[in-house]
Amino acid sequence: MEEYADVIQIGARNMQNFSLTEARGRAKKPVYAEARMSRTLDEFLMAAEYILSEGNYNVMLCEREYARSQISQETL
């Protein structure tokens, strides 16, 4: 897969799959990691740490559903 992709994505459901995140850390491609608001910031950063610990410092973090939850809080 790595030879065909420009960026490797790890979806919100797989962020707790630490063997997968470590393997993506050994990849030579940038990693796009996303998390949902149901995860804590510490859990999100820890998953990113697994990628970084394997030597891949090209990590993009995306927190999904933030805007929607922010709007909900403002209207309450």
Coordinates of N, CA and C in Angstrom, one line a residue:
M1 N 0.8 -1.2 0.0 CA 0.0 0.0 0.0 C 0.9 1.3 0.0
E2 N 1.9 1.2 0.7 CA 2.8 2.4 0.9 C 3.3 2.9 -0.5
E3 N 3.6 2.1 -1.4 CA 4.1 2.5 -2.7 C 3.1 3.2 -3.5
Y4 N 1.8 3.1 -3.3 CA 0.8 3.7 -4.0 C 0.1 4.9 -3.4
A5 N 0.3 5.1 -2.1 CA -0.3 6.2 -1.4 C 0.6 7.3 -1.1
D6 N 0.1 8.5 -1.1 CA 0.9 9.7 -0.7 C 0.8 9.9 0.8
V7 N -0.3 9.5 1.4 CA -0.5 9.7 2.8 C -1.2 8.4 3.3
I8 N -0.9 8.0 4.5 CA -1.5 6.9 5.2 C -2.5 7.4 6.2
Q9 N -3.7 6.9 6.1 CA -4.7 7.4 7.1 C -5.0 6.3 8.1
I10 N -5.1 6.7 9.4 CA -5.5 5.8 10.5 C -6.8 6.5 11.0
G11 N -7.9 5.8 10.8 CA -9.2 6.3 11.2 C -9.4 6.3 12.7
A12 N -10.5 6.9 13.1 CA -10.8 7.1 14.5 C -11.0 5.7 15.2
R13 N -11.5 4.7 14.5 CA -11.8 3.4 15.1 C -10.5 2.7 15.3
N14 N -9.4 3.0 14.5 CA -8.2 2.2 14.6 C -7.1 2.9 15.5
M15 N -7.4 4.1 16.0 CA -6.4 4.8 16.8 C -6.0 4.0 18.1
Q16 N -6.8 3.1 18.6 CA -6.4 2.3 19.7 C -5.7 1.0 19.3
N17 N -5.5 0.8 18.1 CA -4.8 -0.4 17.6 C -3.3 -0.1 17.5
F18 N -2.7 -0.4 18.7 CA -1.3 0.1 18.8 C -0.3 -0.6 17.9
S19 N -0.6 -1.8 17.6 CA 0.4 -2.5 16.6 C 0.3 -1.8 15.3
L20 N -1.0 -1.4 14.9 CA -1.1 -0.7 13.6 C -0.5 0.7 13.7
T21 N -0.7 1.4 14.7 CA -0.1 2.8 14.8 C 1.5 2.7 14.8
E22 N 2.0 1.7 15.5 CA 3.5 1.5 15.5 C 4.0 1.1 14.1
A23 N 3.2 0.3 13.4 CA 3.6 -0.1 12.0 C 3.6 1.1 11.1
R24 N 2.6 2.0 11.3 CA 2.6 3.2 10.5 C 3.7 4.2 10.8
G25 N 4.2 4.1 12.0 CA 5.3 4.8 12.5 C 6.6 4.4 11.8
R26 N 6.7 3.2 11.3 CA 7.8 2.7 10.5 C 7.7 3.1 9.1
A27 N 6.6 3.5 8.6 CA 6.3 3.9 7.2 C 7.1 5.1 6.9
K28 N 7.4 5.3 5.6 CA 8.1 6.5 5.1 C 7.2 7.6 4.7
K29 N 5.9 7.3 4.7 CA 4.9 8.3 4.3 C 4.3 9.0 5.4
P30 N 3.8 10.2 5.2 CA 3.1 10.9 6.3 C 1.8 10.2 6.7
V31 N 1.5 10.3 8.0 CA 0.4 9.6 8.6 C -0.7 10.7 9.0
Y32 N -1.9 10.4 8.5 CA -3.1 11.3 8.9 C -3.9 10.5 9.9
A33 N -3.9 11.0 11.1 CA -4.6 10.3 12.2 C -5.8 11.1 12.7
E34 N -6.9 10.5 12.8 CA -8.1 11.2 13.3 C -8.7 10.6 14.5
A35 N -9.3 11.4 15.3 CA -10.0 10.9 16.5 C -11.3 11.6 16.6
R36 N -12.2 11.0 17.3 CA -13.5 11.6 17.6 C -13.5 12.3 18.9
M37 N -14.5 13.1 19.2 CA -14.5 13.8 20.4 C -14.7 12.9 21.6
S38 N -15.2 11.7 21.4 CA -15.4 10.8 22.5 C -14.1 10.3 23.1
R39 N -13.0 10.5 22.4 CA -11.7 10.2 23.0 C -11.2 11.4 23.7
T40 N -10.4 11.1 24.8 CA -9.8 12.3 25.5 C -8.5 12.7 24.7
L41 N -8.1 13.9 25.0 CA -6.9 14.5 24.3 C -5.7 13.6 24.6
D42 N -5.6 13.1 25.9 CA -4.5 12.3 26.2 C -4.5 11.0 25.4
E43 N -5.6 10.4 25.2 CA -5.7 9.2 24.4 C -5.3 9.4 23.0
F44 N -5.7 10.6 22.4 CA -5.3 10.9 21.1 C -3.8 11.2 20.9
L45 N -3.3 11.9 21.9 CA -1.8 12.2 21.8 C -1.0 10.9 22.1
M46 N -1.5 10.0 22.9 CA -0.7 8.8 23.2 C -0.7 7.9 21.9
A47 N -1.8 7.9 21.2 CA -1.8 7.1 19.9 C -0.8 7.7 18.9
A48 N -0.8 9.1 18.9 CA 0.2 9.7 18.0 C 1.6 9.5 18.5
E49 N 1.8 9.3 19.8 CA 3.1 9.1 20.3 C 3.7 7.7 19.8
Y50 N 2.8 6.7 19.7 CA 3.2 5.4 19.1 C 3.8 5.6 17.7
I51 N 3.2 6.4 16.9 CA 3.7 6.7 15.6 C 5.0 7.4 15.6
L52 N 5.1 8.4 16.5 CA 6.4 9.2 16.6 C 7.5 8.3 17.1
S53 N 7.2 7.4 18.1 CA 8.2 6.6 18.7 C 8.9 5.6 17.7
E54 N 8.3 5.4 16.6 CA 8.9 4.5 15.6 C 9.7 5.3 14.5
G55 N 9.8 6.6 14.7 CA 10.6 7.4 13.9 C 9.9 8.2 12.8
N56 N 8.6 8.1 12.7 CA 7.9 8.9 11.6 C 7.4 10.2 12.3
Y57 N 8.0 11.3 12.0 CA 7.6 12.6 12.5 C 6.6 13.4 11.7
N58 N 6.2 12.8 10.6 CA 5.3 13.4 9.6 C 3.9 12.9 10.0
V59 N 3.3 13.5 11.0 CA 2.0 13.1 11.5 C 1.1 14.3 11.5
M60 N -0.1 14.1 10.9 CA -1.2 15.1 10.9 C -2.3 14.6 11.8
L61 N -2.7 15.4 12.7 CA -3.8 15.1 13.7 C -5.0 15.8 13.3
C62 N -6.1 15.1 13.3 CA -7.4 15.7 12.9 C -8.4 15.2 14.0
E63 N -9.1 16.2 14.6 CA -10.1 15.9 15.6 C -11.4 16.0 14.9
R64 N -12.2 14.9 14.7 CA -13.4 14.9 14.0 C -14.5 15.4 15.0
E65 N -15.6 15.9 14.4 CA -16.8 16.3 15.1 C -16.6 17.5 16.0
Y66 N -15.5 18.1 16.0 CA -15.3 19.2 16.9 C -16.3 20.4 16.6
A67 N -16.4 20.8 15.4 CA -17.2 21.9 15.1 C -18.7 21.7 15.4
R68 N -19.1 20.5 15.2 CA -20.5 20.1 15.5 C -20.8 20.2 17.0
S69 N -19.9 19.6 17.8 CA -20.0 19.6 19.2 C -19.9 21.0 19.8
Q70 N -19.0 21.8 19.2 CA -18.9 23.2 19.6 C -20.2 24.0 19.4
I71 N -20.8 23.8 18.3 CA -22.0 24.5 17.9 C -23.1 24.1 18.9
S72 N -23.2 22.8 19.2 CA -24.2 22.3 20.2 C -24.0 22.9 21.5
Q73 N -22.8 23.1 22.0 CA -22.6 23.7 23.3 C -23.0 25.1 23.3
E74 N -22.7 25.8 22.2 CA -23.0 27.2 22.2 C -24.5 27.5 22.1
T75 N -25.3 26.6 21.6 CA -26.7 26.8 21.5 C -27.5 26.3 22.7
L76 N -26.8 25.6 23.6 CA -27.5 25.1 24.8 C -27.7 26.2 25.8

